[in-house]
Coordinates of C-alpha atoms in Angstrom, one line a residue:
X1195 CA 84.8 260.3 154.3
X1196 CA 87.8 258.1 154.4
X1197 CA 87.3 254.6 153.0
X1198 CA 88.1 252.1 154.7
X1199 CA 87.7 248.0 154.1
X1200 CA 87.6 245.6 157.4
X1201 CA 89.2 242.1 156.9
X1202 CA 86.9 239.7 158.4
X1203 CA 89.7 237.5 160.0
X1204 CA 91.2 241.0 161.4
X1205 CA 87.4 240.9 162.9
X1206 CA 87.6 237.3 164.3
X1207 CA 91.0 238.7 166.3
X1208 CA 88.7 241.6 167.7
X1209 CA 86.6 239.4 170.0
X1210 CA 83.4 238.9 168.3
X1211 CA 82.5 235.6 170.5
X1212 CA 85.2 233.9 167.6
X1213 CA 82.2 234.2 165.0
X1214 CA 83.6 233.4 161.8
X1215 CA 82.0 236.0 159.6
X1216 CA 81.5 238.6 162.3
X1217 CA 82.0 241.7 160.7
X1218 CA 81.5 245.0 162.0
X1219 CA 79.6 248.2 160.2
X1220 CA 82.3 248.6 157.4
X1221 CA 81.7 252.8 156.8
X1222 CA 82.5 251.8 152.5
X1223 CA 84.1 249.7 149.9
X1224 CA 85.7 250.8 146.4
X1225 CA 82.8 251.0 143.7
X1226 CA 80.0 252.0 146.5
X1227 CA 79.3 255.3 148.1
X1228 CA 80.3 256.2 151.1
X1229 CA 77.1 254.7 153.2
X1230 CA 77.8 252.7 156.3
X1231 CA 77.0 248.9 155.5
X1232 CA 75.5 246.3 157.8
X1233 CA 76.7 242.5 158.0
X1234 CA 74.7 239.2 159.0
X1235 CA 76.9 237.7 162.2
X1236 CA 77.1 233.2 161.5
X1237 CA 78.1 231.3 164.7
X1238 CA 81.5 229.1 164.9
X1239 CA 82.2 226.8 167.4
X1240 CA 86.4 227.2 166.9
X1241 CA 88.4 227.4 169.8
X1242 CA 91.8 228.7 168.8
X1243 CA 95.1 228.1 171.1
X1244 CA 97.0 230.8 171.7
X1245 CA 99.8 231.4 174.8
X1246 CA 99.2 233.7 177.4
X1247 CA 101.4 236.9 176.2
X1248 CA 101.6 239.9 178.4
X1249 CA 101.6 243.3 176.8
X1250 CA 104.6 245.6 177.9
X1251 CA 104.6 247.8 174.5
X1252 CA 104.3 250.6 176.8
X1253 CA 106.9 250.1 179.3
X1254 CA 109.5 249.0 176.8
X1255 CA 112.3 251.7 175.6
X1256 CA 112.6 253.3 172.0
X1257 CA 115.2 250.8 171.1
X1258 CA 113.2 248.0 172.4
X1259 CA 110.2 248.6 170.5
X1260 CA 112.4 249.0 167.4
X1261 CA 113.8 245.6 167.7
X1262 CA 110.4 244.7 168.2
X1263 CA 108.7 246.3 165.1
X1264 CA 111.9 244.7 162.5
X1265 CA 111.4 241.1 164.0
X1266 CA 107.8 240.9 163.0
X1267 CA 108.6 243.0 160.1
X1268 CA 111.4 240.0 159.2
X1269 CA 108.6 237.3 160.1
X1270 CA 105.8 239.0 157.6
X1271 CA 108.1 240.1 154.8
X1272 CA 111.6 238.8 154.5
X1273 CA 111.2 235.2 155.9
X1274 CA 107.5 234.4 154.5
X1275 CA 107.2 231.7 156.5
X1276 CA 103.8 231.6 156.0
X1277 CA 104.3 231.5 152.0
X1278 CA 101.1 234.0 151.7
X1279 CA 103.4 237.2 150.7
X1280 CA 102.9 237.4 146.7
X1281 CA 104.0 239.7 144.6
X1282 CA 101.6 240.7 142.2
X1283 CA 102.7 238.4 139.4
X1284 CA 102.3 235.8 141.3
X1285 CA 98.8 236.7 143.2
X1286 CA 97.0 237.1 140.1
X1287 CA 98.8 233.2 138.8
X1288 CA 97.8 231.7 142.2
X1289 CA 94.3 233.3 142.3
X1290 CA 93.1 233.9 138.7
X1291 CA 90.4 231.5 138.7
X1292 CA 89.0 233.6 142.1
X1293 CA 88.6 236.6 139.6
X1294 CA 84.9 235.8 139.1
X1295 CA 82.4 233.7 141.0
X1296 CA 81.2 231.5 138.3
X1297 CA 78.2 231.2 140.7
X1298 CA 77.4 234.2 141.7
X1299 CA 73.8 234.3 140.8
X1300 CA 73.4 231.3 143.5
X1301 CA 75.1 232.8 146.3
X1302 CA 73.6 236.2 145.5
X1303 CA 70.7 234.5 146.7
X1304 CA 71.8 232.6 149.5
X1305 CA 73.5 235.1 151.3
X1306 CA 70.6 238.0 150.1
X1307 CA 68.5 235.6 151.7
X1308 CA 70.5 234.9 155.0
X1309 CA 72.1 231.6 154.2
X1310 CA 75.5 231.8 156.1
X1311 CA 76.1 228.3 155.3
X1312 CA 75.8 225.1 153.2
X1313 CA 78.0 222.4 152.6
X1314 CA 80.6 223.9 150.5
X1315 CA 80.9 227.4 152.2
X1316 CA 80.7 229.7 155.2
X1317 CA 79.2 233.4 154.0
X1318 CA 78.8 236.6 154.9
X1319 CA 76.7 239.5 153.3
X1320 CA 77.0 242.8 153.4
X1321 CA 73.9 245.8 152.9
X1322 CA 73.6 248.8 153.0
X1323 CA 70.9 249.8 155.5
X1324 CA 68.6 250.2 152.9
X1325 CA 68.5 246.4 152.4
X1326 CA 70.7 246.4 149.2
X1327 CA 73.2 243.6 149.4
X1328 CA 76.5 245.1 148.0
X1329 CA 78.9 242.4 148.3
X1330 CA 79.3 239.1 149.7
X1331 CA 82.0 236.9 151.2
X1332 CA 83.0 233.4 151.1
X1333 CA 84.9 230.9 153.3
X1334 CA 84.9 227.4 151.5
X1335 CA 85.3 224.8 153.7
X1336 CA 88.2 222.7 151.7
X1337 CA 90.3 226.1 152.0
X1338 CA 89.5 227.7 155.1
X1339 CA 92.4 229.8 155.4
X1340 CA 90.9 232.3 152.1
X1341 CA 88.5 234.6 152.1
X1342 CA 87.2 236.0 149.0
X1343 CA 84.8 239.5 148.9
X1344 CA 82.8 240.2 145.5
X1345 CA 80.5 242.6 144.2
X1346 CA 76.8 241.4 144.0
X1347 CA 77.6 240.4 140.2
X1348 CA 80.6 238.1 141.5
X1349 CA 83.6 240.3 140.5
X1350 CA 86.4 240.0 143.2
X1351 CA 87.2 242.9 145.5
X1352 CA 89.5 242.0 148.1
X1353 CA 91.6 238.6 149.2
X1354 CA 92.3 237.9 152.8
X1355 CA 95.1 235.2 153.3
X1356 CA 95.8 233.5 156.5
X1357 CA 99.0 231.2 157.3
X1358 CA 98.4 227.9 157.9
X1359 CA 98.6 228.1 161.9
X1360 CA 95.0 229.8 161.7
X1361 CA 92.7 229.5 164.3
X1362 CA 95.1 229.2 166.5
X1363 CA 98.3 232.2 167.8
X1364 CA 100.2 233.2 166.6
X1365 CA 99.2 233.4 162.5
X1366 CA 100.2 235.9 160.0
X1367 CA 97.4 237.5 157.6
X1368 CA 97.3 239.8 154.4
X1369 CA 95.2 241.1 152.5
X1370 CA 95.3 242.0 148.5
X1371 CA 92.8 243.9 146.3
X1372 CA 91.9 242.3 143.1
X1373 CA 95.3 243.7 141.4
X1374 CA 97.6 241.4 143.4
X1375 CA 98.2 244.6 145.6
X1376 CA 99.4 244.2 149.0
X1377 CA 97.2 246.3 151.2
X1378 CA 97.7 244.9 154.9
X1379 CA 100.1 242.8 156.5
X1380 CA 99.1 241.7 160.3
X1381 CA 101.3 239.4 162.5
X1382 CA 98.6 238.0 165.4
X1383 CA 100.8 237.4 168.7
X1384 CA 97.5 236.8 170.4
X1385 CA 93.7 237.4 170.3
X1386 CA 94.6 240.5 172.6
X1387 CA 98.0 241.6 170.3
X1388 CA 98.6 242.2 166.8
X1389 CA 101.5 244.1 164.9
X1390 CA 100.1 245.8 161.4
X1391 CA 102.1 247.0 158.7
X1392 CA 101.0 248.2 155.2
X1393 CA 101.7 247.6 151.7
X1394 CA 105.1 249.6 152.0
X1395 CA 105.8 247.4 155.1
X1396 CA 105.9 250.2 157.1
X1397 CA 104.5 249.8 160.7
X1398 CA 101.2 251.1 161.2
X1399 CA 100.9 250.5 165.0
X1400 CA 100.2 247.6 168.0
X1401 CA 96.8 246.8 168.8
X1402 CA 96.0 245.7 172.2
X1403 CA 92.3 244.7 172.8
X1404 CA 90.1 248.1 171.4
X1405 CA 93.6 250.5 171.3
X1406 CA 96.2 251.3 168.8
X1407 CA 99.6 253.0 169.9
X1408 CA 102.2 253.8 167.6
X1409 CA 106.2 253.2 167.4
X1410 CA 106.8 255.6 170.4
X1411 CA 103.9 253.9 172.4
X1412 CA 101.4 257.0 171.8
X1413 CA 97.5 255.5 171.1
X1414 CA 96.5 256.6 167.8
X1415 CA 93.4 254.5 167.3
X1416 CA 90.5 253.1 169.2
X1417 CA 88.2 250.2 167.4
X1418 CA 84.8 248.7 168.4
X1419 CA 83.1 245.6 168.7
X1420 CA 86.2 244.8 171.0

């Protein structure tokens, strides 16, 4: 089975009712068998802005779509505009003291026991069906634009990074694993339209509500929970 790892503000972009730490069934996660994996679903009350965009990915010519693809790749990668493109370096200076939740053993519990969130924090658990918690996510408050995901002993798994412009469109997000390592980039036009590359900054495809086309406007992917 192909492992695959959901980033939970990728998720808020898929029209979950703008529910912070709505997640849908993630199939697995490095370190964990390959066992689909169920999420608890907090409420937000955010109501991002966002321009009304039409989509015409499909009516556009090859050299249209081209242009298209290098301007976000520009806006993501070359300009960094949104200063959340790190090397790897310079990820592991920025976040080091994220390595380890020094509190892990408290919001094991809290989120194990459905807390979703206190004064400090916005969280998110993940089980497997059997009821084992297998990692955990956490949104503090004072920097709402993070997202960190650990293990249930507090070691760091992934990173999600959101430009300053978040909740509202467009905002740029990325995502790193606990090596500094790019592993998405994603430009949001709109709730509706995002451009995704990955870590070689190559373009993955265009989503538009639930589908994925590629560069030649062929759909590759379909998603749920849209």
């Amino acid at each position: 089975m192909k492992k695959i790892f959901v980033s939970l503000f990728l998720l808020l972009a898929f029209g979950l009712g703008q529910q912070a730490f709505s997640f849908e069934n993630i199939t697995t996660i490095d370190e964990t068998s390959d066992k689909q994996i169920e999420a608890i679903e907090p409420e937000t009350n955010i109501a991002p802005l966002q321009a009304e965009i039409s989509f015409d990915w499909l009516t556009l010519d090859q050299t249209q779509r081209e242009e298209n693809i290098e301007k976000y790749k520009k806006l993501l990668f070359e300009n960094n505009s949104s200063h959340i493109y790190f090397s790897k370096e310079d990820f592991k200076k920025e976040f080091a003291k994220y390595y380890k939740d020094k509190d892990f053993k408290l919001h094991y519990m809290l989120t194990n026991n459905g807390v979703t969130e206190d004064e400090d924090a916005k969280y998110c658990a993940f089980y497997f069906k059997k009821g084992t918690l297998v990692m955990y996510a956490i949104q503090y408050k004072n920097n709402p634009t993070n997202a960190f995901y650990y293990s249930a002993f507090g070691k760091l798994y992934y990173t999600d990074l959101m430009s300053k412009e978040y909740p509202n469109y467009p905002y740029t997000s990325m995502q790193y694993d606990r090596k500094g390592q790019l592993k998405s980039a994603i430009y949001f036009i709109t709730k509706d339209i995002q451009y995704m590359f990955d870590p070689d900054k190559e373009f993955q495809g265009i989503w538009y509500k639930d589908k994925m086309y590629d560069k030649n406007g062929k759909q590759t992917l379909t998603r749920n929970n849209w």
